[in-house]
mmCIF file with all atom_site columns, C-alpha atoms in Angstrom:
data_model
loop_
_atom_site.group_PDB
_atom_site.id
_atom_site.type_symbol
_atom_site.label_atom_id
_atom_site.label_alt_id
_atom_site.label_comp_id
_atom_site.label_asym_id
_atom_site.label_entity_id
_atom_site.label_seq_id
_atom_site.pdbx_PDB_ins_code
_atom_site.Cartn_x
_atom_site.Cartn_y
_atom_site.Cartn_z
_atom_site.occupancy
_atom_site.B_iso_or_equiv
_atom_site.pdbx_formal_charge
_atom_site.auth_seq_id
_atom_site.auth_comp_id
_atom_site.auth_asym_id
_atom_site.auth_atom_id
_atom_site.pdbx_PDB_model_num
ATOM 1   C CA . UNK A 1 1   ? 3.906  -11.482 22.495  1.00 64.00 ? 717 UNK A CA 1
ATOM 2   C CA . UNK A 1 2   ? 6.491  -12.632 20.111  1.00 67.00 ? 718 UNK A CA 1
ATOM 3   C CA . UNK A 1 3   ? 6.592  -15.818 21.067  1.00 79.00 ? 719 UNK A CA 1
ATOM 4   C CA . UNK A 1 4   ? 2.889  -16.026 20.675  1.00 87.00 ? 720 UNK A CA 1
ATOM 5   C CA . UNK A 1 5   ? 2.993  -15.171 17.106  1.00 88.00 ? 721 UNK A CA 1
ATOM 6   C CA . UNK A 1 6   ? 6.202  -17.051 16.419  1.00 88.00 ? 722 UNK A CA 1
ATOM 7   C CA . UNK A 1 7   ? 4.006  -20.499 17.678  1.00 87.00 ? 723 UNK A CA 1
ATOM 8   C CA . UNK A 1 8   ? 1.223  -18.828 15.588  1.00 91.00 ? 724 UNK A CA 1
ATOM 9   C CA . UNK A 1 9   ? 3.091  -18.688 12.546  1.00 89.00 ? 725 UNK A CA 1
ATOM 10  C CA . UNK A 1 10  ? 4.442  -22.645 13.056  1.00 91.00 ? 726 UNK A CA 1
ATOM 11  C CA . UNK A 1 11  ? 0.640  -24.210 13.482  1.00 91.00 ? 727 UNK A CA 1
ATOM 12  C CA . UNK A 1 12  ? -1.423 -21.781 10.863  1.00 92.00 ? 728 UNK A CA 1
ATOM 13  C CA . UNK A 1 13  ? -3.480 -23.463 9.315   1.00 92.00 ? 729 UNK A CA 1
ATOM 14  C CA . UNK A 1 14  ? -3.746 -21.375 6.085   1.00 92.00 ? 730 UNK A CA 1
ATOM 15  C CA . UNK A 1 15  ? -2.011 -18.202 4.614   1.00 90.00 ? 731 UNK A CA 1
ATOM 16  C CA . UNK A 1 16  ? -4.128 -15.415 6.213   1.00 92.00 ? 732 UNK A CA 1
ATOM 17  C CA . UNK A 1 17  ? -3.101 -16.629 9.968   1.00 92.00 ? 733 UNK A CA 1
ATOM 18  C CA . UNK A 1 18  ? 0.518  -17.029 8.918   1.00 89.00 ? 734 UNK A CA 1
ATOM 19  C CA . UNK A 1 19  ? 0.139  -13.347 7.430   1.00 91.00 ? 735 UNK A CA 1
ATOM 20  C CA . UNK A 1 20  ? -1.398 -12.084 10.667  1.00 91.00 ? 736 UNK A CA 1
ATOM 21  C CA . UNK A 1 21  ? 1.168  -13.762 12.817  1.00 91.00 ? 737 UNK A CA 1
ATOM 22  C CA . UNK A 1 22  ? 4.154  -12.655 10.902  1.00 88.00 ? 738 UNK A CA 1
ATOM 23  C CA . UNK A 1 23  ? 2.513  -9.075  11.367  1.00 89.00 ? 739 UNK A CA 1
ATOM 24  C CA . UNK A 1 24  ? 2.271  -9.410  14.923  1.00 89.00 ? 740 UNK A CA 1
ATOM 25  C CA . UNK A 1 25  ? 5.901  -10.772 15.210  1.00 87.00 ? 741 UNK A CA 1
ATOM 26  C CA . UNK A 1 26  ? 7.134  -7.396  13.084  1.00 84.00 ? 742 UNK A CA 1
ATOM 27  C CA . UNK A 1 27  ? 5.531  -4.772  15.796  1.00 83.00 ? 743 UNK A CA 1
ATOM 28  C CA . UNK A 1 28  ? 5.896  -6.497  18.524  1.00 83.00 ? 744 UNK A CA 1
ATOM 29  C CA . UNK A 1 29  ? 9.727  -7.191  18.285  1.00 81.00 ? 745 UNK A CA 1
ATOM 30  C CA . UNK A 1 30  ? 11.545 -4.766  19.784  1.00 79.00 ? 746 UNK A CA 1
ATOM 31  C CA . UNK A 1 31  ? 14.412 -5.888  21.478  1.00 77.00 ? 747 UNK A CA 1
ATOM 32  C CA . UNK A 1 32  ? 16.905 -4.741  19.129  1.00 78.00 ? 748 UNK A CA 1
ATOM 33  C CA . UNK A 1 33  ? 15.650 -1.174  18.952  1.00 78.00 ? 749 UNK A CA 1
ATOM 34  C CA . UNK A 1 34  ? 15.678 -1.387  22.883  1.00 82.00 ? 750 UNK A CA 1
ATOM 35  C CA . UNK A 1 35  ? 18.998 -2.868  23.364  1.00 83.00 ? 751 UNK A CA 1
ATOM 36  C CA . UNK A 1 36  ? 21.328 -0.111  21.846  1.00 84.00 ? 752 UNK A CA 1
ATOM 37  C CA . UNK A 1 37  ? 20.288 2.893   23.639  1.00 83.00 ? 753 UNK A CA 1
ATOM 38  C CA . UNK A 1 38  ? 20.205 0.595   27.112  1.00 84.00 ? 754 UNK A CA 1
ATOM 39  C CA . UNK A 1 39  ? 23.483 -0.272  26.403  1.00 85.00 ? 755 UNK A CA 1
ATOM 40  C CA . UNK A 1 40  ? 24.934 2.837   25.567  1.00 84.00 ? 756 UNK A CA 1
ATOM 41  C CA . UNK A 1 41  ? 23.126 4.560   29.025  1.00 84.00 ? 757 UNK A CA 1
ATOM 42  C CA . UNK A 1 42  ? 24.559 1.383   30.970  1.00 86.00 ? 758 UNK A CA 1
ATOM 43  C CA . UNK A 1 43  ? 28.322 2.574   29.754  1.00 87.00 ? 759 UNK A CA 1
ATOM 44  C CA . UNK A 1 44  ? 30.508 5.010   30.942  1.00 89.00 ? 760 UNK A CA 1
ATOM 45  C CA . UNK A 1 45  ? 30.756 7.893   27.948  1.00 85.00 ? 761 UNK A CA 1
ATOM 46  C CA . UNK A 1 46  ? 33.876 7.581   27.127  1.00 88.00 ? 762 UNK A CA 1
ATOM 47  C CA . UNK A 1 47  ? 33.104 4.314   25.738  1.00 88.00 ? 763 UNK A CA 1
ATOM 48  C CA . UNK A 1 48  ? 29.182 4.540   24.463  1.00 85.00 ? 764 UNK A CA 1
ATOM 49  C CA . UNK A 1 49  ? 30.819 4.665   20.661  1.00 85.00 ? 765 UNK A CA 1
ATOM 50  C CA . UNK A 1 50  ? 32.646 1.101   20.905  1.00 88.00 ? 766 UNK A CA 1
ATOM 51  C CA . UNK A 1 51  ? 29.400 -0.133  23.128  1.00 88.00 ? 767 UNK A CA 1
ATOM 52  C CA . UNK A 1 52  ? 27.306 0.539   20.982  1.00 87.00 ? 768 UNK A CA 1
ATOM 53  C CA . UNK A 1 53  ? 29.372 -0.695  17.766  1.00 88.00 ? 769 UNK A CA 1
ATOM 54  C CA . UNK A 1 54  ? 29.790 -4.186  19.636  1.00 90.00 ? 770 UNK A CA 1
ATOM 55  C CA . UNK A 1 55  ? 25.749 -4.279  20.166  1.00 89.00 ? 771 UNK A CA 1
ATOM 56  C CA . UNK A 1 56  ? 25.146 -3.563  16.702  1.00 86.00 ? 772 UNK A CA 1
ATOM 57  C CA . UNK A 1 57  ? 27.789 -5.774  15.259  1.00 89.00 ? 773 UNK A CA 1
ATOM 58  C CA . UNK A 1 58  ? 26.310 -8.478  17.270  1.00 89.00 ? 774 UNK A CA 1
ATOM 59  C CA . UNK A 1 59  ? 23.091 -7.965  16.080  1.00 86.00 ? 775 UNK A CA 1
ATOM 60  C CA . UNK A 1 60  ? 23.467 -7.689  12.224  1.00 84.00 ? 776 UNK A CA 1
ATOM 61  C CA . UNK A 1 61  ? 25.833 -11.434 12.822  1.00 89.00 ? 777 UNK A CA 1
ATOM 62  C CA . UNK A 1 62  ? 23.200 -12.425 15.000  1.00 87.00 ? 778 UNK A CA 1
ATOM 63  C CA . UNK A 1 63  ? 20.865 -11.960 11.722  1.00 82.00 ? 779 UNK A CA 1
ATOM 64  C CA . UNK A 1 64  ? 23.433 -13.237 9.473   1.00 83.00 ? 780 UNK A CA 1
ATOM 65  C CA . UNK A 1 65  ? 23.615 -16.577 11.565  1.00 88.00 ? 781 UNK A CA 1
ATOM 66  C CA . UNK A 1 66  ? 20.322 -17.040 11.853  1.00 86.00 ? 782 UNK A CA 1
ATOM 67  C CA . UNK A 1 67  ? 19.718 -16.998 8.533   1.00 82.00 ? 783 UNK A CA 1
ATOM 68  C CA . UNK A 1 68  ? 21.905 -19.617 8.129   1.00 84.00 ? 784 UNK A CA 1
ATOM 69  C CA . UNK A 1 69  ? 20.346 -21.869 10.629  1.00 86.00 ? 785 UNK A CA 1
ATOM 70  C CA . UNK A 1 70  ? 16.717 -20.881 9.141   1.00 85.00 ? 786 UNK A CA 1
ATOM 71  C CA . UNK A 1 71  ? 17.701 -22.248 6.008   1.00 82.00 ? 787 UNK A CA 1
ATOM 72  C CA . UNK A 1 72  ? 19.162 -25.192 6.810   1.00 85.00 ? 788 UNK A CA 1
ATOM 73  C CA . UNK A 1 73  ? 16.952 -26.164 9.571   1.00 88.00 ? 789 UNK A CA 1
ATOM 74  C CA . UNK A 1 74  ? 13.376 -25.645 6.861   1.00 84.00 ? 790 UNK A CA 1
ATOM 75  C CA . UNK A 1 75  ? 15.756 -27.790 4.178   1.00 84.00 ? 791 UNK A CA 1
ATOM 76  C CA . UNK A 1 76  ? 16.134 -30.836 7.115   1.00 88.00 ? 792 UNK A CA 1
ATOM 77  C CA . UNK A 1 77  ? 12.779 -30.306 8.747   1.00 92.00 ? 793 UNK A CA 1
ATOM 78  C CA . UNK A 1 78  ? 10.204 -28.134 7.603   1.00 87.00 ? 794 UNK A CA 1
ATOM 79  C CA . UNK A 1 79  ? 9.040  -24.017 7.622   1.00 86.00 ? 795 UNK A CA 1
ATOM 80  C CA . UNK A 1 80  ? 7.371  -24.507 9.859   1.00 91.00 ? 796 UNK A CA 1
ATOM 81  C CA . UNK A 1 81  ? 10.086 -25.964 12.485  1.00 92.00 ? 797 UNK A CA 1
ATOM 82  C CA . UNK A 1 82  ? 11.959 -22.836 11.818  1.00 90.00 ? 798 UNK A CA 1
ATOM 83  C CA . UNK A 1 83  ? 9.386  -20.891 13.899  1.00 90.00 ? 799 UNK A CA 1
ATOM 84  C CA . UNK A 1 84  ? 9.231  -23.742 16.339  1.00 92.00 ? 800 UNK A CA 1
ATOM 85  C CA . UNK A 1 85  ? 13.113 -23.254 17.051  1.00 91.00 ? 801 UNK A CA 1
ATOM 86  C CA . UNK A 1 86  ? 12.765 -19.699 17.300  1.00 90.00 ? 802 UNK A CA 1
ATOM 87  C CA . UNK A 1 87  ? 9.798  -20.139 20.144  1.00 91.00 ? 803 UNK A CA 1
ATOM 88  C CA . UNK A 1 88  ? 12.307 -21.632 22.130  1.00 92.00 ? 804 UNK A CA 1
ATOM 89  C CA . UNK A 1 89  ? 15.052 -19.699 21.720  1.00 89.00 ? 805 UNK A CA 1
ATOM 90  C CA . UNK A 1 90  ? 12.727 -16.548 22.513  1.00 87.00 ? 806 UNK A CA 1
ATOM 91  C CA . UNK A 1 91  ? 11.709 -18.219 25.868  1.00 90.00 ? 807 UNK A CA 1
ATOM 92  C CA . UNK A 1 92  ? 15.360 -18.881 26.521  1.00 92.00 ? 808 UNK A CA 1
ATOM 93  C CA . UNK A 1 93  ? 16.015 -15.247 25.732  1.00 86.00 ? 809 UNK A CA 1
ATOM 94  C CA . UNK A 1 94  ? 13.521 -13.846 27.772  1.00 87.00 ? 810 UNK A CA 1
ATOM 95  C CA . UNK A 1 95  ? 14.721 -16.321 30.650  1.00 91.00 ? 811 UNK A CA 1
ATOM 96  C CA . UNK A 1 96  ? 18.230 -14.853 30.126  1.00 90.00 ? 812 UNK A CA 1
ATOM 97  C CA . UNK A 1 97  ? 17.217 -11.006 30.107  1.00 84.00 ? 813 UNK A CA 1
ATOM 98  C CA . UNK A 1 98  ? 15.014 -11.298 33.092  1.00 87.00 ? 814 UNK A CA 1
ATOM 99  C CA . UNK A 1 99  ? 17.455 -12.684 35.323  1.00 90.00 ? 815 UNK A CA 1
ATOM 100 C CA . UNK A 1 100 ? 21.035 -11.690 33.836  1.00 87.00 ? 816 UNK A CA 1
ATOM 101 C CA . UNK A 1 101 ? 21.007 -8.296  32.147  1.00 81.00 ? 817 UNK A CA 1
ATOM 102 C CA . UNK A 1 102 ? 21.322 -5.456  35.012  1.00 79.00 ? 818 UNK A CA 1
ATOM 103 C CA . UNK A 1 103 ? 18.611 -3.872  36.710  1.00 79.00 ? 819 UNK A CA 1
ATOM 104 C CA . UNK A 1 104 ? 18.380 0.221   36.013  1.00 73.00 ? 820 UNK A CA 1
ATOM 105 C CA . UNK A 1 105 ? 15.459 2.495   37.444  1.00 75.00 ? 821 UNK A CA 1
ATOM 106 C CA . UNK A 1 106 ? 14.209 5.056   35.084  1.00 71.00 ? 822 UNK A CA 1
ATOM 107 C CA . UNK A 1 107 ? 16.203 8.593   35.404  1.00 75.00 ? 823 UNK A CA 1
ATOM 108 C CA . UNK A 1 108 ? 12.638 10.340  34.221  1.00 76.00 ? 824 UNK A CA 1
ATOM 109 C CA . UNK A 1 109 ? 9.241  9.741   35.640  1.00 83.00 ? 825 UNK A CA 1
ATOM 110 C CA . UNK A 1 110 ? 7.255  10.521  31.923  1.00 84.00 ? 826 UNK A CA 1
ATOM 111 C CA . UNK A 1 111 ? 4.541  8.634   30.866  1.00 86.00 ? 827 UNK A CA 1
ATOM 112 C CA . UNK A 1 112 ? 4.540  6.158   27.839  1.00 80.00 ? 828 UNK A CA 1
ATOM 113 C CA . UNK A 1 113 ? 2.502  8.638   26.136  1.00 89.00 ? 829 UNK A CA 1
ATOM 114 C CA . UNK A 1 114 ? 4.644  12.001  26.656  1.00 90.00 ? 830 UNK A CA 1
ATOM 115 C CA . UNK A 1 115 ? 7.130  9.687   25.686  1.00 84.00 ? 831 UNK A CA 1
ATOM 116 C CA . UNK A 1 116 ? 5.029  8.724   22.439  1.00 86.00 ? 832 UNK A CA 1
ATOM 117 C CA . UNK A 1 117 ? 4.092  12.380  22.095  1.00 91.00 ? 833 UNK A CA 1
ATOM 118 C CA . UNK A 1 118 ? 7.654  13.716  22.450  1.00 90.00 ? 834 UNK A CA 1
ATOM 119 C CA . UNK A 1 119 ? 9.034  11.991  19.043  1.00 88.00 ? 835 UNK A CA 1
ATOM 120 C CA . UNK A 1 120 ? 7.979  14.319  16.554  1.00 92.00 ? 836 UNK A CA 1
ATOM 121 C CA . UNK A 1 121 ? 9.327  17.360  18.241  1.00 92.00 ? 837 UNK A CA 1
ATOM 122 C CA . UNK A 1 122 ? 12.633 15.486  19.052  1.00 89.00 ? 838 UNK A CA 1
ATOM 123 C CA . UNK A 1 123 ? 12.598 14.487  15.130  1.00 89.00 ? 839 UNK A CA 1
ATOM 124 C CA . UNK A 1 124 ? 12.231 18.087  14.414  1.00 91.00 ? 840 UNK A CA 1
ATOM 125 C CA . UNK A 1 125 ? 14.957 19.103  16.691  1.00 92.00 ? 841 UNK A CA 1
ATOM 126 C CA . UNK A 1 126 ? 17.293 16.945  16.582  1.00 86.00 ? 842 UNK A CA 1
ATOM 127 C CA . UNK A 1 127 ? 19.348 16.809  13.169  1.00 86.00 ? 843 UNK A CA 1
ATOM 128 C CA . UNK A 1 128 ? 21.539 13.997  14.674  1.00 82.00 ? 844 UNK A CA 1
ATOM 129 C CA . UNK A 1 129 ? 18.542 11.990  15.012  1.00 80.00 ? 845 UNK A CA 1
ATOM 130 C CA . UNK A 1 130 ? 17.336 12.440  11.867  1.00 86.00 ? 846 UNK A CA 1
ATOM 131 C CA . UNK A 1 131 ? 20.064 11.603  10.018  1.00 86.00 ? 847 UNK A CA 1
ATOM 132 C CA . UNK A 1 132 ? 20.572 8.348   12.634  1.00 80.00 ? 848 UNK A CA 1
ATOM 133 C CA . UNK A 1 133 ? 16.854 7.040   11.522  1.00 82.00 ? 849 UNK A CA 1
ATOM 134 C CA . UNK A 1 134 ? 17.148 7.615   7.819   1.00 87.00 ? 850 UNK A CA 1
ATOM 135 C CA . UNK A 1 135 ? 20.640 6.035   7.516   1.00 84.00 ? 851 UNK A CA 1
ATOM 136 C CA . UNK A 1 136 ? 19.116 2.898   9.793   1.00 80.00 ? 852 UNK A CA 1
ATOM 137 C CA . UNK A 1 137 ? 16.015 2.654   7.600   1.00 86.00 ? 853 UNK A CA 1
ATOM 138 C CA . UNK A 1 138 ? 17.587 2.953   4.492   1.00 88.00 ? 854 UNK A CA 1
ATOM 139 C CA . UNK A 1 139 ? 20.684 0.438   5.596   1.00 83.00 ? 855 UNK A CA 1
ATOM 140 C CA . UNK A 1 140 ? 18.011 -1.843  7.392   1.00 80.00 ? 856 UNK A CA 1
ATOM 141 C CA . UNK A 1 141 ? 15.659 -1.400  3.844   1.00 85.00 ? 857 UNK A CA 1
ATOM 142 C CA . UNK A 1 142 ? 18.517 -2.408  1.462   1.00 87.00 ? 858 UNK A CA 1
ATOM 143 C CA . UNK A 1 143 ? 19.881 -5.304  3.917   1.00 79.00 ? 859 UNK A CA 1
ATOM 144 C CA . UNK A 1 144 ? 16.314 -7.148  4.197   1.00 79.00 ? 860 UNK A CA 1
ATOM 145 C CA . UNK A 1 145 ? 15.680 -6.823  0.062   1.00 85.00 ? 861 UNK A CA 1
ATOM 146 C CA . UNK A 1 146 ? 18.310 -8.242  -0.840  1.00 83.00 ? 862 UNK A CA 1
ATOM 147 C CA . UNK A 1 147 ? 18.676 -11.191 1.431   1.00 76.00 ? 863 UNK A CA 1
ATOM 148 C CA . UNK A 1 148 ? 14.975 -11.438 1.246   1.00 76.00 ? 864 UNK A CA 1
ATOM 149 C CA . UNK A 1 149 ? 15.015 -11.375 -2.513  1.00 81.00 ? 865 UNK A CA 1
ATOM 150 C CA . UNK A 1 150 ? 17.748 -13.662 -2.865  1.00 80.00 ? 866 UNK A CA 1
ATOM 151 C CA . UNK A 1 151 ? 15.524 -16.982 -2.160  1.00 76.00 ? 867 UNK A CA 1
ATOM 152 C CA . UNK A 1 152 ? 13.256 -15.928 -5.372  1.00 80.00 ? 868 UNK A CA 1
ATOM 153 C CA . UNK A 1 153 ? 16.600 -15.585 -7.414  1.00 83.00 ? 869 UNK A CA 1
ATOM 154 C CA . UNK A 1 154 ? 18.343 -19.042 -5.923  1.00 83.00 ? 870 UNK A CA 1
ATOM 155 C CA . UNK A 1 155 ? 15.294 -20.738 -6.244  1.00 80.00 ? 871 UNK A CA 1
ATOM 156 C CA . UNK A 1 156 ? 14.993 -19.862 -10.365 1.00 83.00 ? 872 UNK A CA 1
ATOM 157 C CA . UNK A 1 157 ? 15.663 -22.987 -13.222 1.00 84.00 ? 873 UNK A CA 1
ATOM 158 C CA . UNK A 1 158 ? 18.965 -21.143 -13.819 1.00 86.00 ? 874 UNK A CA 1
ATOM 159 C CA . UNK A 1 159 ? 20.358 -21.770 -10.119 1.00 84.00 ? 875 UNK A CA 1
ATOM 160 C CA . UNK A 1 160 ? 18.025 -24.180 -9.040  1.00 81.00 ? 876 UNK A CA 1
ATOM 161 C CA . UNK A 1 161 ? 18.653 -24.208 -5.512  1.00 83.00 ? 877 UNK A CA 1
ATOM 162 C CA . UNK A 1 162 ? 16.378 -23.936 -2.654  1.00 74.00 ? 878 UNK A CA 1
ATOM 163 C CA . UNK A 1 163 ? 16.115 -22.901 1.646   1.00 71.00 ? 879 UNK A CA 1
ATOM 164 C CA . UNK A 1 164 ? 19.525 -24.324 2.552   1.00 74.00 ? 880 UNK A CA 1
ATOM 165 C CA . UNK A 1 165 ? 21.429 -23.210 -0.333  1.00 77.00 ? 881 UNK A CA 1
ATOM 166 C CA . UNK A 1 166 ? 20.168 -19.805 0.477   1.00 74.00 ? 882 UNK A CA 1
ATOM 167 C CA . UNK A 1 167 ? 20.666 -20.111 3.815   1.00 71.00 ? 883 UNK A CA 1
ATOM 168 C CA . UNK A 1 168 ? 24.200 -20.847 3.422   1.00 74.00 ? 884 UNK A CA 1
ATOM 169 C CA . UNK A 1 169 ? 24.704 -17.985 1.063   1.00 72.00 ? 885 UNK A CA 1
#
């Protein structure tokens, strides 16, 4: 689905489809929620902690980098080529994860919704998880406004810059 909306968003024809495709792309990517905790049950124990620090490290420079590219890719081509590139890179990704990451059989046979329905009690009772999410949302929060807010700044008479300065920042 996220490459659907990511071709979406590079042919809309107006602001209300780019909105709506943008939308889709934000709940329907979910990779890098998925990826920790299947990384962390693919390692042994003793060595979830550095696992799981190498994921996420790879994913916030994953960000950073692409950020980079994004800008400098809409300052040579266009916006819109910037979702283009990403379509492809998706498909290559999904190519990748289908046939090189390992195959693992579910330990539990719940349903999607127990699953679903199981989050607010495991909220409630687990303080570790609590104070996981709110530390990721907040850190995740911060992290997007800024870099998100930056462009507006850059892009000011005072700086004057636009997508690849930005980008390279």
């Amino acid at each position: 689905m996220v490459d659907i909306s990511l071709l979406a968003a590079a042919l809309s024809p107006c602001y209300l489809l780019l909105l709506f495709a943008m939308f889709t792309m934000g709940i329907t990517t979910i990779v890098p929620q998925i990826i920790v905790p299947y990384a962390a049950h693919l390692s042994p124990p003793e060595e979830q902690g550095k696992v799981i620090g190498d994921v996420m490290s790879g994913l916030l420079i994953g960000i950073l980098i692409s950020r980079i590219f994004s800008g400098l890719i809409g300052a040579v081509l266009t916006w819109r080529a910037v979702y283009l590139f990403a379509t492809g890179l998706i498909m290559i990704l999904m190519i990748l994860i289908r046939y090189y990451f390992p195959k693992d059989q579910p330990s539990s046979q719940i349903s999607w919704g127990e699953l679903l329905k199981s989050i607010p009690y495991l909220i409630k009772s687990e303080r570790t998880l609590r104070e996981s999410a709110i530390n990721g949302f907040f850190m995740f929060g911060s992290f997007s406004t800024f870099w998100t807010s930056l462009i507006f700044l850059l892009e000011t008479p005072v700086y004057h810059m636009g997508t690849k300065e930005a980008g390279l920042f």
